[in-house]
Tab-separated table of C-alpha atoms in Angstrom:
chain	number	residue	atom	x	y	z
K	1	PRO	CA	20.645	-7.003	-22.517
K	2	ALA	CA	24.100	-8.703	-21.059
K	3	GLY	CA	26.047	-10.018	-23.979
K	4	GLY	CA	23.150	-10.230	-26.222
K	5	VAL	CA	20.872	-12.427	-24.137
K	6	SER	CA	17.802	-10.823	-23.141
K	7	LEU	CA	17.393	-10.917	-19.406
K	8	ARG	CA	13.097	-10.396	-19.477
K	9	LEU	CA	11.677	-10.926	-16.440
K	10	CYS	CA	9.702	-14.395	-16.189
K	11	ILE	CA	6.583	-14.045	-13.671
K	12	MET	CA	5.088	-18.301	-13.470
K	13	PRO	CA	1.880	-18.482	-12.016
K	14	VAL	CA	1.478	-20.032	-8.442
K	15	ALA	CA	-0.507	-23.216	-8.210
K	16	LEU	CA	-3.544	-22.239	-6.753
K	17	GLU	CA	-4.615	-25.704	-5.331
K	18	GLY	CA	-5.820	-25.990	-1.868
K	19	MET	CA	-5.990	-22.561	-1.713
K	20	ASN	CA	-8.828	-20.153	-0.821
K	21	LYS	CA	-9.107	-18.539	-4.791
K	22	PRO	CA	-11.493	-15.919	-3.287
K	23	VAL	CA	-9.646	-14.956	-0.365
K	24	ILE	CA	-6.377	-14.654	-2.205
K	25	ASP	CA	-7.846	-12.479	-4.886
K	26	ARG	CA	-9.238	-10.067	-2.714
K	27	ILE	CA	-6.258	-9.485	-0.596
K	28	ILE	CA	-4.193	-9.254	-3.780
K	29	GLN	CA	-6.405	-6.915	-5.397
K	30	VAL	CA	-6.926	-4.682	-2.462
K	31	ASP	CA	-3.441	-4.680	-1.473
K	32	HIS	CA	-2.029	-3.483	-5.156
K	33	VAL	CA	-4.945	-0.575	-5.712
K	34	GLY	CA	-3.794	0.279	-1.576
K	35	GLU	CA	-0.134	0.633	-2.976
K	36	TYR	CA	-1.244	2.242	-5.925
K	37	GLY	CA	-3.210	4.761	-4.230
K	38	ALA	CA	-0.147	5.342	-1.719
K	39	ASN	CA	2.268	5.580	-5.001
K	40	ARG	CA	0.036	8.255	-6.209
K	41	ILE	CA	-0.227	10.416	-2.680
K	42	TYR	CA	3.340	10.390	-2.655
K	43	VAL	CA	3.287	11.429	-6.450
K	44	GLY	CA	1.230	14.868	-5.233
K	45	GLN	CA	3.477	15.130	-2.162
K	46	VAL	CA	6.629	15.540	-3.902
K	47	ALA	CA	4.926	17.891	-6.827
K	48	VAL	CA	4.197	20.116	-3.759
K	49	LEU	CA	7.255	19.516	-1.328
K	50	GLY	CA	9.869	17.625	-3.801
K	51	ARG	CA	12.017	21.011	-3.412
K	52	SER	CA	11.378	21.538	0.423
K	53	SER	CA	13.041	19.865	3.479
K	54	VAL	CA	10.966	16.949	3.853
K	55	GLY	CA	11.168	16.459	-0.222
K	56	PRO	CA	13.558	13.810	0.664
K	57	VAL	CA	11.352	12.182	3.474
K	58	ILE	CA	8.895	11.746	1.446
K	59	GLN	CA	10.944	10.506	-1.529
K	60	GLN	CA	12.363	7.743	0.749
K	61	ILE	CA	8.860	6.489	1.713
K	62	TRP	CA	7.520	6.671	-1.892
K	63	ASN	CA	10.466	4.650	-3.286
K	64	GLN	CA	9.329	1.916	-0.844
K	65	GLU	CA	5.823	2.276	-1.874
K	66	LYS	CA	6.920	1.868	-5.412
K	67	ASP	CA	8.780	-1.005	-4.388
K	68	HIS	CA	5.315	-2.752	-2.974
K	69	LEU	CA	3.393	-1.310	-5.933
K	70	LYS	CA	5.718	-3.233	-8.513
K	71	LYS	CA	5.422	-7.064	-5.965
K	72	PHE	CA	1.483	-6.898	-5.464
K	73	SER	CA	1.712	-5.825	-9.651
K	74	GLU	CA	3.961	-9.019	-10.043
K	75	LEU	CA	1.608	-11.237	-7.470
K	76	MET	CA	-2.070	-9.987	-9.556
K	77	VAL	CA	-0.006	-12.041	-12.241
K	78	ALA	CA	1.357	-14.599	-10.512
K	79	TYR	CA	-1.850	-15.654	-8.663
K	80	ARG	CA	-4.031	-14.198	-11.978
K	81	VAL	CA	-6.275	-11.576	-10.187
K	82	ARG	CA	-7.510	-9.038	-12.239
K	83	PRO	CA	-7.381	-5.057	-10.868
K	84	THR	CA	-10.010	-3.068	-9.570
K	85	LEU	CA	-11.949	-1.264	-12.543
K	86	LEU	CA	-11.937	1.546	-10.123
K	87	LEU	CA	-7.666	2.267	-10.634
K	88	PRO	CA	-8.214	5.403	-13.097
K	89	PHE	CA	-9.955	6.949	-10.259
K	90	TRP	CA	-7.803	5.908	-7.632
K	91	ASN	CA	-5.197	7.429	-9.840
K	92	ILE	CA	-6.724	11.102	-9.956
K	93	ALA	CA	-8.001	10.889	-6.064
K	94	GLY	CA	-4.577	9.554	-4.803
K	95	PHE	CA	-2.874	12.917	-6.566
K	96	VAL	CA	-5.826	14.929	-5.078
K	97	LEU	CA	-5.229	14.134	-1.845
K	98	GLY	CA	-1.694	13.706	-1.740
K	99	ALA	CA	-1.175	17.112	-3.541
K	100	GLY	CA	-3.981	18.599	-1.304
K	101	SER	CA	-2.212	17.416	2.206
K	102	ALA	CA	1.205	18.744	0.968
K	103	LEU	CA	-0.889	22.040	0.211
K	104	LEU	CA	-1.038	22.295	3.888
K	105	GLY	CA	2.348	21.956	4.191
K	106	LYS	CA	4.868	19.713	6.348
K	107	LYS	CA	2.634	19.003	9.185
K	108	GLY	CA	-0.215	18.258	6.472
K	109	ALA	CA	1.327	15.991	4.449
K	110	MET	CA	2.869	13.706	7.255
K	111	ALA	CA	-0.334	14.058	8.885
K	112	CYS	CA	-1.509	12.309	5.517
K	113	THR	CA	1.175	9.531	5.899
K	114	VAL	CA	0.163	9.004	9.344
K	115	ALA	CA	-3.967	8.070	8.428
K	116	VAL	CA	-2.977	6.217	5.254
K	117	GLU	CA	-0.098	4.395	6.770
K	118	GLU	CA	-2.088	3.566	10.062
K	119	SER	CA	-5.047	2.162	8.292
K	120	ILE	CA	-3.117	0.482	5.519
K	121	SER	CA	-1.134	-1.077	8.584
K	122	ASP	CA	-4.596	-2.366	10.450
K	123	HIS	CA	-5.707	-3.403	6.896
K	124	TYR	CA	-2.388	-5.756	6.392
K	125	ASN	CA	-2.733	-7.217	10.413
K	126	SER	CA	-6.201	-7.851	9.198
K	127	GLN	CA	-4.852	-10.071	6.278
K	128	ILE	CA	-2.038	-11.556	8.354
K	129	GLN	CA	-4.812	-12.691	10.763
K	130	THR	CA	-7.176	-14.287	8.002
K	131	LEU	CA	-4.151	-16.259	6.043
K	132	MET	CA	-2.484	-17.814	9.419
K	133	GLU	CA	-6.349	-18.978	10.406
K	134	GLU	CA	-6.642	-19.922	6.827
K	135	ASP	CA	-3.358	-22.184	6.251
K	136	PRO	CA	0.480	-20.443	7.566
K	137	GLU	CA	2.258	-23.044	5.761
K	138	LYS	CA	0.314	-22.912	2.470
K	139	TYR	CA	0.369	-18.952	2.211
K	140	LYS	CA	3.600	-18.689	3.568
K	141	GLU	CA	5.282	-16.838	0.509
K	142	LEU	CA	2.248	-13.969	0.623
K	143	LEU	CA	2.296	-14.031	4.907
K	144	GLN	CA	6.015	-13.111	4.605
K	145	ILE	CA	5.567	-10.229	2.149
K	146	ILE	CA	2.514	-8.897	4.023
K	147	LYS	CA	4.302	-8.984	6.749
K	148	GLN	CA	7.445	-7.192	5.215
K	149	PHE	CA	5.281	-4.683	4.007
K	150	TRP	CA	3.656	-4.190	7.342
K	151	ASP	CA	6.423	-3.253	8.698
K	152	ASP	CA	7.744	-0.820	6.498
K	153	GLU	CA	4.031	0.791	6.414
K	154	ARG	CA	4.853	0.962	10.717
K	155	GLN	CA	8.303	2.939	9.682
K	156	HIS	CA	6.297	5.511	7.573
K	157	HIS	CA	3.513	5.877	10.521
K	158	ASP	CA	6.380	6.508	12.675
K	159	ILE	CA	8.267	8.969	10.558
K	160	GLY	CA	4.964	11.228	10.170
K	161	LEU	CA	4.992	11.079	13.534
K	162	GLU	CA	8.361	12.598	13.729
K	163	HIS	CA	7.666	14.741	11.235
K	164	ASP	CA	5.298	16.590	13.127
K	165	ALA	CA	2.220	15.171	11.985
K	166	GLU	CA	0.140	15.482	15.091
K	167	ALA	CA	1.136	19.306	14.887
K	168	ALA	CA	-1.104	19.425	11.339
K	169	PRO	CA	-3.615	22.312	11.514
K	170	ALA	CA	-6.937	19.948	12.751
K	171	TYR	CA	-4.760	16.871	12.514
K	172	ARG	CA	-7.612	14.515	14.430
K	173	VAL	CA	-10.476	15.972	11.435
K	174	LEU	CA	-7.692	15.294	9.003
K	175	LYS	CA	-6.676	12.088	10.271
K	176	THR	CA	-10.430	10.349	10.534
K	177	ALA	CA	-11.768	12.083	6.945
K	178	ILE	CA	-8.392	10.344	5.616
K	179	GLN	CA	-9.104	7.341	7.550
K	180	LEU	CA	-12.685	7.347	6.504
K	181	GLY	CA	-11.708	7.841	2.690
K	182	TYR	CA	-9.101	4.608	3.262
K	183	LYS	CA	-12.405	2.539	4.043
K	184	ALA	CA	-14.285	3.900	1.641
K	185	ALA	CA	-12.034	2.974	-1.520
K	186	ILE	CA	-10.755	-0.791	0.010
K	187	PHE	CA	-14.965	-1.415	0.849
K	188	LEU	CA	-14.895	-0.386	-2.875
K	189	SER	CA	-12.357	-2.343	-4.399
K	190	GLU	CA	-13.321	-5.212	-2.771
């Protein structure tokens, strides 16, 4: 409180009139779970590699992912979207993926980052196309958020490449396995 006044965040519901509610629900719900999973991945990576030379890089990416999750949590309230019932599962699965990839070392963690961030970028790109086809003006705020997060995810992808992701043991196999898991997670969460 500043000067005895409460500075509580108040999230106002969005007027949904004229919006395609099933499309909005699906986008926000799946983006929320995707950002939740990404956060858990980076929690796992920081737990294993937080004190290593790549720790600050992972922390920087994780900080942006925290902002993404916070925003989608706010959008869930504003657009009245319920979270997926699978959050407890993604909580564990994300951490295990992050810690497991980090146990392969810096290159393994960065391979995981490349795989996940590429998948998320592709997913955001598909959502941008869907909203543009629906009505870009009607979904202007949501489009702006998704486009910004798409930029962030592409940056995370590139950071992974810059930190030797492709030199990870069995990089192609690891990347493919992670991306198949991501697609399954999205399918189940939708």
